[in-house]
Amino acid sequence: MIKTGIIGATGYAGQELMRLLIQHPDCEVEVISSRTYKDTNYNQVYGNYMGITSDKLVDIEIDEISKKVDVLFIALPHGIASNKISAEILQKTKVIDLGADYRLNDLSVYEKWYGVSHGSPQLINEAVYGLCELKRKEIKKADLIANPGCYTTCSILSLMPLVKNNIIDKNSIIVDAKSGVTGAGRALNLGTHFTECNDSIKAYKIASHRHTPEIEQELSIAGDSNITISFTPHLIPMNRGILITAYASLDKKYTYKDIKEVYEGCYKDEQFIRLLPEGVFPETKWVKGSNYCDINFQIDERTNRIIVLGAIDNLIKGAAGQAVQNMNIIFGLEENKGLEMIPSFPI
Amino acid sequence: MIKTGIIGATGYAGQELMRLLIQHPDCEVEVISSRTYKDTNYNQVYGNYMGITSDKLVDIEIDEISKKVDVLFIALPHGIASNKISAEILQKTKVIDLGADYRLNDLSVYEKWYGVSHGSPQLINEAVYGLCELKRKEIKKADLIANPGCYTTCSILSLMPLVKNNIIDKNSIIVDAKSGVTGAGRALNLGTHFTECNDSIKAYKIASHRHTPEIEQELSIAGDSNITISFTPHLIPMNRGILITAYASLDKKYTYKDIKEVYEGCYKDEQFIRLLPEGVFPETKWVKGSNYCDINFQIDERTNRIIVLGAIDNLIKGAAGQAVQNMNIIFGLEENKGLEMIPSFPI
Amino acid sequence: MIKTGIIGATGYAGQELMRLLIQHPDCEVEVISSRTYKDTNYNQVYGNYMGITSDKLVDIEIDEISKKVDVLFIALPHGIASNKISAEILQKTKVIDLGADYRLNDLSVYEKWYGVSHGSPQLINEAVYGLCELKRKEIKKADLIANPGCYTTCSILSLMPLVKNNIIDKNSIIVDAKSGVTGAGRALNLGTHFTECNDSIKAYKIASHRHTPEIEQELSIAGDSNITISFTPHLIPMNRGILITAYASLDKKYTYKDIKEVYEGCYKDEQFIRLLPEGVFPETKWVKGSNYCDINFQIDERTNRIIVLGAIDNLIKGAAGQAVQNMNIIFGLEENKGLEMIPSFPI
Amino acid sequence: MIKTGIIGATGYAGQELMRLLIQHPDCEVEVISSRTYKDTNYNQVYGNYMGITSDKLVDIEIDEISKKVDVLFIALPHGIASNKISAEILQKTKVIDLGADYRLNDLSVYEKWYGVSHGSPQLINEAVYGLCELKRKEIKKADLIANPGCYTTCSILSLMPLVKNNIIDKNSIIVDAKSGVTGAGRALNLGTHFTECNDSIKAYKIASHRHTPEIEQELSIAGDSNITISFTPHLIPMNRGILITAYASLDKKYTYKDIKEVYEGCYKDEQFIRLLPEGVFPETKWVKGSNYCDINFQIDERTNRIIVLGAIDNLIKGAAGQAVQNMNIIFGLEENKGLEMIPSFPI
């Protein structure tokens, strides 16, 4: 049994991780940590755990936790993990960081977009960007995983085949993204007060969301060129799910079939990527509760643009599920262990 | 492997059953049947099954299906199953009927409340009312299970200890019930059109809902007396979940602890019933996606009434999950096989 | 033009009042006050006012405000207004208090349920309970109005004819109430965080909600006897609206028509009470955005109980609309001035 | 008093029109027509009208209706109005058609996108495209108004200043649009069944929605060049509201202030267009229940694109409200008569 720990176990991503790890056949949860809820029974923080666990949350040093676990998941706001993790910690345990601190390869880009200085810049090169479908080999050997963001996972998986295969004008990419409210976390905020976001929609952080450079970095690598995108996130009155609608100019005329082959070339063996049949488009309801990323596209012949749609469950493929997938790869388990849930509907 | 079949696989209960059976370690789904979607791929009817199954729906005779399966689940509107099931069918396969046809012991009560004549009255006595926590022994030996209704499961489990232990005035019971919209099924109806029920609440079938005699029947058996209740269902703008708020007059003064012991006496070994700590009350969000029934109560000292609250996921403990639980009992499996899901949150 | 002021203009009730008063043909809003948002433009607090008003919120003493206005609306949490209002204030301006401080006639009941001492007990007898349909005459002459609570307005209006006409066992009343989330106000709270209450239902303050003694007081007056009720509120995932489902034992057999006549006797001239046709029941969607209270009932012949349903918009008839109705009565305007909005649907 | 009639009074747009016209100080509703609900009381079709009107729906010929009214609103699916309206009808009454039949100037474009032949092509040139802010002069003299679509109103108003002033690359426009479910009407459909669209988001009619040529036509006129756009609508789990997020490449570097002046040049005297302050972006909740169109934009300096956001209430400014605004212009009333509602919140 793999011994696991979760730092930041009481946020929504931490909670989903807790659920997946308890249900995982090869894991046990040794330590759950939280500053705010220290010494509280987990099932008092999340009533769904009543009768399932009576474990208490602790607030102990990462150094101590790292001795007790084989893998440590960190689900904290940006800027904290980089001050906790060190080479010493990584000698004792694998670390899968669900936060942003090690996702960006370029320190200056990190510090510009996040507005904080990085606590352990020497580890940035150690970290592997844990988008499993793209980095499987590197993940296998990694000690430190930078688990990708929710918008980024969905955007990169949806667009990668196009940039990798030079099908689009790489400077024409626009990603219009829509997220459920769990994406904003459990911290109280007027914008996520029920009566302020129910039955309404808004864009936020227009042209300034921090997932932008992360998407650009990975698409640039895949496309072997400098890619700059426009990215606009929106808040949707629903609990879970991300849908991205991406636009790009095709470099010449293509048929649906042409481009479908490109996607199949990239993803035909990927069990968590579902390329939908022609004319059937991703909807967040069909991926909720699962680790799937659904993808399809439409060619807009009048403008010669391609419109790509991708959908994930933001807390699973966009956070906790992908973290488990990373763990499975690192520990040599089957990649879908503990992740075979059929999406729930209607839920 | 237990071979299973589902007749009526495209309703919401049928779909949830499909999901549970595919994920069940000891089952395989042999036949999925639907009149409306005959010859259609299941994943075209429910997009969540994309990549999981490419089975097609068939529309074949129950007689033929019964030869191929060890257990047959029927999820059809009332009045149909009783015309399909016969002693011959029951010799070939176990039948778990998620519909209403065999739930009421008294034929005349059935015909009065449902307004149809019963197709196989001779089988009514054969059928066991499949509320697992109350009828485990009978279920083990049954060939035909009448799987309880959603409101009824939640109401009976919440109230049974009180009537069984003669703690309340048995004619004082009022059940005010609230259901998510999946309870109304997938058939189109103005009342369940999004913009007609979103952001609104209404009562319906006031003092006339068909689950009333079912609750009365089982509470009367448990309480060994004729019990008549008032029952009012309400439609809540949410996908899943049932909450019942039940009121009854206590026959004398009791403390919370007195009554808690009564509940524990009935349920302390029940793994799917969670008696919540004092002051913590059921919310549908904490049971969503699971087979749990959460229960707690408050004594209203000013009026000497007890107010009991119960919550279930209507499609799981209120339908498909309980059906699987019944199957597990019949086939001698551990009762929680395939049903150990931790409730999902926030979903 | 009647000069009005609002203290506590940035809560949801205050905002709805603002909207009604700006649109009222005979009013102008002179002062809007808020501690939290002092010196802020109102349209920055509520974006719907963009282009409508650029008034700023002030935080000045009530004494000063009272000199500038003909009527002062106070929409503050309980325990504050009673420390602000004095006989001197009431000589300068009429006061309509949307809070709880003057609703209960019995000081000890107030202090027991609210857990605070009352700041101006000498004014309790001055205050008129502003349930317009019941107290029109007293309101006309009042200087201080205790505007009723939302649950109470709906409960009292729905049940009054029954207690007044001795049709029910007065100790059998149970009110099962359901409210939209605006009822919990704009203050941040985990329970009203979008992802914590969306797609879920719960009861709260079971047998202990502060509107209970208020309902009992007014029903006791109407029924000329001491009435004690059971009251259970529930939180519904919707923005607005209250539905109450009330149960009581009939003292003998009645027909629907018998009891309808009793209701018509009480309400046939009331323009804001709509007695629905037999078989048609209140739904919150049909009253949203209006000052209506919709009422109907069903006789449960099997138990000889009556089930009464009432629906209001909690922010209008349950708060700001009724406050305006009170103002109209006091100032001799037509009672429906500024309140003739047809309910909006689907909204 | 202006005598009005509504054909198709029982759809959502028809109902909103009914509400606005009843509340309009200078109108009366003479005729409400519906095939489906012929001879039914309007308040049985829409319960919000209980106590407000007891008018019955009729199903009489347009010829007969046209004699009784000064203005006739038609709210029918496309392809029907063009077979009903004739030069003779227009001699008897003004017609404001909320449907699509007269919106497109080019018959072949209409027939291509709508897939039907047009019933009165000779009237296409008679019709004025009723986007009030752009065509006020022509509307004043019109007998037949083609009231714009909901997506189109929001898109055109948001983008017009940019194309008119040659600020953007006119072939770079992408409109990513989001609509509440009322946009899909009241007809039953699996996609708008509550449990199929609640808590989920999807795109639909990608690169093929019929509002596309309408937006292109009007932007082409405003920009005096042939404009082709990409348009993707999405279904959002909310009742009302449209938000559009539009992207375009700027032709050179601009500051926010530069472009704000361009918008102010177009809209500074428009009472229904609210140009929000820098950094404040449209949200549908702030326009719900009103005739406003809120607009703002952000310059994405990294890509030199402009991102424009616009929000309207789809049933008001996107349908019934604009229809009333057109009527006000035609009949020489103040343009905001009956349309001065402050947006409702939270509703």
Coordinates of C-alpha atoms in Angstrom, one line a residue, chain A residues 62-325:
Chain A
I62 CA 6.1 19.1 6.2
D63 CA 9.3 17.7 7.3
E64 CA 7.6 15.4 9.7
I65 CA 4.9 14.5 7.3
S66 CA 7.4 13.6 4.6
K67 CA 8.9 10.9 6.8
K68 CA 5.5 9.1 7.1
V69 CA 4.4 9.0 3.5
D70 CA 5.5 7.7 0.1
V71 CA 3.8 10.6 -1.7
L72 CA 2.7 13.9 -0.5
F73 CA 0.0 15.9 -2.3
I74 CA 0.0 19.6 -1.7
A75 CA -3.2 21.6 -2.4
L76 CA -2.4 25.1 -1.2
P77 CA -2.7 28.6 -2.7
H78 CA 0.2 29.7 -4.8
G79 CA 3.3 30.9 -3.1
I80 CA 3.2 28.6 -0.1
A81 CA 4.4 25.3 -1.5
S82 CA 7.6 26.7 -2.9
N83 CA 8.6 27.8 0.6
K84 CA 7.9 24.3 2.1
I85 CA 9.4 22.0 -0.4
S86 CA 13.2 21.4 -0.5
A87 CA 15.6 18.9 -1.9
E88 CA 15.6 17.2 1.5
I89 CA 11.9 16.7 1.5
L90 CA 12.1 15.3 -2.0
Q91 CA 14.6 12.7 -0.8
K92 CA 12.0 11.4 1.7
T93 CA 8.9 11.5 -0.4
K94 CA 7.5 12.1 -3.8
V95 CA 5.7 15.4 -4.0
I96 CA 2.7 16.2 -6.2
D97 CA 1.9 19.9 -6.0
L98 CA -1.6 20.8 -7.1
G99 CA -0.7 24.5 -6.8
A100 CA 1.0 26.8 -9.3
D101 CA 4.5 27.1 -7.9
Y102 CA 6.4 24.7 -10.1
R103 CA 4.3 24.9 -13.3
L104 CA 6.1 27.7 -15.1
N105 CA 9.6 26.9 -16.3
D106 CA 10.6 30.5 -16.4
L107 CA 11.0 32.1 -12.9
S108 CA 10.5 35.6 -14.2
V109 CA 7.2 34.6 -15.8
Y110 CA 6.1 33.1 -12.5
E111 CA 7.0 36.2 -10.5
K112 CA 5.4 38.5 -13.0
W113 CA 2.0 36.7 -13.2
Y114 CA 1.8 35.7 -9.6
G115 CA 3.4 38.8 -8.0
V116 CA 5.3 36.9 -5.4
S117 CA 8.9 35.7 -5.3
H118 CA 9.5 32.0 -5.6
G119 CA 10.7 30.1 -2.5
S120 CA 12.7 27.4 -4.1
P121 CA 13.7 28.5 -7.7
Q122 CA 16.4 25.8 -7.7
L123 CA 13.7 23.2 -7.8
I124 CA 11.9 24.6 -10.8
N125 CA 14.0 22.5 -13.2
E126 CA 13.5 19.4 -11.0
A127 CA 9.8 19.7 -11.3
V128 CA 7.9 17.9 -14.1
Y129 CA 4.8 19.4 -15.5
G130 CA 2.3 16.7 -14.8
L131 CA 0.0 16.7 -17.8
C132 CA 0.0 12.9 -18.0
E133 CA -0.9 12.5 -21.7
L134 CA 2.0 14.7 -22.7
K135 CA 4.8 14.0 -20.2
R136 CA 4.3 10.3 -19.2
K137 CA 8.0 9.5 -19.5
E138 CA 9.3 12.4 -17.5
I139 CA 6.6 11.8 -14.8
K140 CA 7.7 8.3 -14.3
K141 CA 11.1 9.5 -13.1
A142 CA 10.1 12.6 -11.3
D143 CA 10.3 13.4 -7.6
L144 CA 8.3 16.6 -7.9
I145 CA 5.2 17.0 -10.0
A146 CA 3.7 20.3 -10.9
N147 CA 0.1 19.2 -11.4
P148 CA -1.5 21.4 -14.1
G149 CA -4.3 23.9 -13.5
C150 CA -7.9 23.1 -14.5
Y151 CA -8.3 25.6 -17.4
T152 CA -4.8 24.6 -18.6
T153 CA -5.4 20.9 -18.7
C154 CA -8.5 21.3 -20.7
S155 CA -7.0 23.9 -23.0
I156 CA -3.7 22.2 -23.7
L157 CA -5.2 18.8 -24.4
S158 CA -7.8 20.4 -26.7
L159 CA -5.3 22.4 -28.7
M160 CA -2.0 20.4 -28.6
P161 CA -2.6 18.3 -31.7
L162 CA -3.2 21.4 -33.8
V163 CA 0.0 23.2 -32.8
K164 CA 2.1 20.1 -32.8
N165 CA 1.0 19.3 -36.4
N166 CA 1.2 22.9 -37.6
I167 CA -2.3 23.0 -38.8
I168 CA -3.2 26.5 -37.4
D169 CA -1.8 30.0 -37.4
K170 CA -0.2 29.8 -34.0
N171 CA -0.8 33.4 -33.1
S172 CA -4.5 33.2 -33.8
I173 CA -5.5 31.1 -30.7
I174 CA -8.3 32.4 -28.6
V175 CA -9.6 30.4 -25.6
D176 CA -13.0 31.3 -24.3
A177 CA -13.3 29.3 -21.1
K178 CA -16.2 28.6 -18.8
S179 CA -15.9 27.2 -15.3
G180 CA -18.2 26.0 -12.5
V181 CA -18.0 27.7 -9.2
T182 CA -15.9 25.1 -7.4
G183 CA -13.0 26.5 -9.5
A184 CA -13.1 29.5 -7.2
G185 CA -12.6 27.3 -4.1
R186 CA -14.2 27.2 -0.7
A187 CA -13.0 30.5 0.6
L188 CA -15.9 33.0 1.1
N189 CA -16.2 35.8 -1.4
L190 CA -19.1 38.0 -2.5
G191 CA -18.7 36.8 -6.1
T192 CA -19.3 33.2 -5.1
H193 CA -22.1 33.9 -2.6
F194 CA -25.1 31.9 -3.9
T195 CA -27.4 34.8 -4.6
E196 CA -24.6 36.7 -6.4
C197 CA -23.7 34.1 -8.9
N198 CA -26.8 32.0 -9.3
D199 CA -28.7 32.6 -12.5
S200 CA -26.0 34.9 -13.9
I201 CA -22.9 34.7 -15.9
K202 CA -19.8 36.9 -16.1
A203 CA -16.3 37.0 -17.4
Y204 CA -13.4 37.7 -15.0
K205 CA -9.7 38.3 -15.1
I206 CA -10.1 39.1 -18.8
A207 CA -6.7 38.9 -20.6
S208 CA -5.0 38.6 -17.2
H209 CA -5.8 35.1 -15.8
R210 CA -2.8 33.2 -14.4
H211 CA -3.4 30.1 -16.4
T212 CA -2.6 32.0 -19.6
P213 CA 1.2 31.7 -19.4
E214 CA 0.9 28.0 -18.4
I215 CA -1.2 27.2 -21.5
E216 CA 1.2 29.3 -23.6
Q217 CA 4.3 27.5 -22.2
E218 CA 3.0 24.0 -23.0
L219 CA 1.6 24.9 -26.4
S220 CA 4.8 26.6 -27.3
I221 CA 6.7 23.4 -26.4
A222 CA 4.3 21.2 -28.3
G223 CA 4.4 23.6 -31.3
D224 CA 8.0 24.4 -31.1
S225 CA 7.5 28.1 -31.4
N226 CA 6.5 31.0 -29.2
I227 CA 2.7 31.0 -28.8
T228 CA 0.7 33.8 -27.3
I229 CA -3.0 33.4 -26.8
S230 CA -6.0 35.4 -25.6
F231 CA -7.7 33.7 -22.7
T232 CA -11.0 34.7 -21.1
P233 CA -12.5 32.8 -18.2
H234 CA -16.2 32.9 -17.3
L235 CA -18.0 31.9 -14.1
I236 CA -21.0 29.6 -14.8
P237 CA -23.7 29.0 -12.2
M238 CA -23.0 25.3 -11.8
N239 CA -20.9 23.4 -9.3
R240 CA -18.4 21.6 -11.5
G241 CA -17.0 21.4 -14.9
I242 CA -14.9 23.3 -17.4
L243 CA -15.8 23.8 -21.0
I244 CA -13.3 25.6 -23.3
T245 CA -14.3 26.9 -26.7
A246 CA -11.1 27.6 -28.6
Y247 CA -10.8 29.4 -31.9
A248 CA -7.9 29.4 -34.4
S249 CA -7.3 30.1 -38.0
L250 CA -6.5 27.1 -40.2
D251 CA -3.5 27.5 -42.4
K252 CA -5.3 26.0 -45.3
K253 CA -8.5 24.1 -46.2
Y254 CA -9.1 20.9 -44.3
T255 CA -11.9 18.5 -44.0
Y256 CA -13.2 17.3 -40.6
K257 CA -11.7 13.9 -41.4
D258 CA -8.2 15.4 -42.0
I259 CA -8.1 17.0 -38.6
K260 CA -9.8 14.1 -36.9
E261 CA -6.9 11.9 -38.0
V262 CA -4.5 14.4 -36.4
Y263 CA -6.3 14.1 -33.1
E264 CA -6.4 10.4 -33.3
G265 CA -2.7 10.3 -34.1
C266 CA -2.1 12.0 -30.8
Y267 CA -4.8 10.4 -28.6
K268 CA -6.0 7.1 -30.0
D269 CA -4.4 5.2 -27.1
E270 CA -5.3 7.6 -24.4
Q271 CA -7.9 6.1 -22.2
F272 CA -8.9 9.4 -20.5
I273 CA -9.4 11.4 -23.7
R274 CA -12.6 10.8 -25.6
L275 CA -12.6 12.1 -29.1
L276 CA -16.3 12.4 -29.8
P277 CA -18.0 11.4 -33.0
E278 CA -18.5 14.1 -35.7
G279 CA -21.3 16.4 -34.8
V280 CA -21.3 15.5 -31.1
F281 CA -19.8 18.1 -28.9
P282 CA -18.5 18.1 -25.3
E283 CA -20.9 19.0 -22.5
T284 CA -19.7 19.2 -18.9
K285 CA -22.5 16.9 -17.7
W286 CA -21.0 14.0 -19.6
V287 CA -17.6 14.1 -17.8
K288 CA -18.8 15.1 -14.3
G289 CA -17.4 12.8 -11.7
S290 CA -14.8 11.3 -14.0
N291 CA -11.2 11.7 -15.2
Y292 CA -12.2 12.1 -18.8
C293 CA -11.4 15.0 -21.2
D294 CA -14.0 15.1 -24.0
I295 CA -12.9 16.8 -27.2
N296 CA -14.3 17.6 -30.6
F297 CA -14.1 20.4 -33.1
Q298 CA -16.0 22.1 -36.0
I299 CA -14.5 23.7 -39.0
D300 CA -16.1 27.1 -39.7
E301 CA -15.8 27.0 -43.5
R302 CA -17.0 30.6 -43.9
T303 CA -14.0 32.0 -42.0
N304 CA -11.7 29.0 -42.3
R305 CA -11.3 28.8 -38.5
I306 CA -11.4 25.8 -36.4
I307 CA -13.5 25.8 -33.2
V308 CA -12.3 23.3 -30.7
L309 CA -14.4 22.3 -27.7
G310 CA -13.0 20.5 -24.6
A311 CA -14.7 19.5 -21.4
I312 CA -13.4 18.2 -18.1
D313 CA -14.4 17.8 -14.5
N314 CA -12.3 20.6 -13.0
L315 CA -11.8 18.9 -9.7
I316 CA -10.9 15.5 -11.2
K317 CA -9.0 15.7 -14.5
G318 CA -8.4 19.4 -13.7
A319 CA -7.0 18.6 -10.2
A320 CA -7.3 15.6 -8.0
G321 CA -7.8 13.0 -10.6
Q322 CA -4.8 14.0 -12.6
A323 CA -2.8 14.1 -9.4
V324 CA -3.8 10.5 -8.8
Q325 CA -3.0 9.7 -12.4

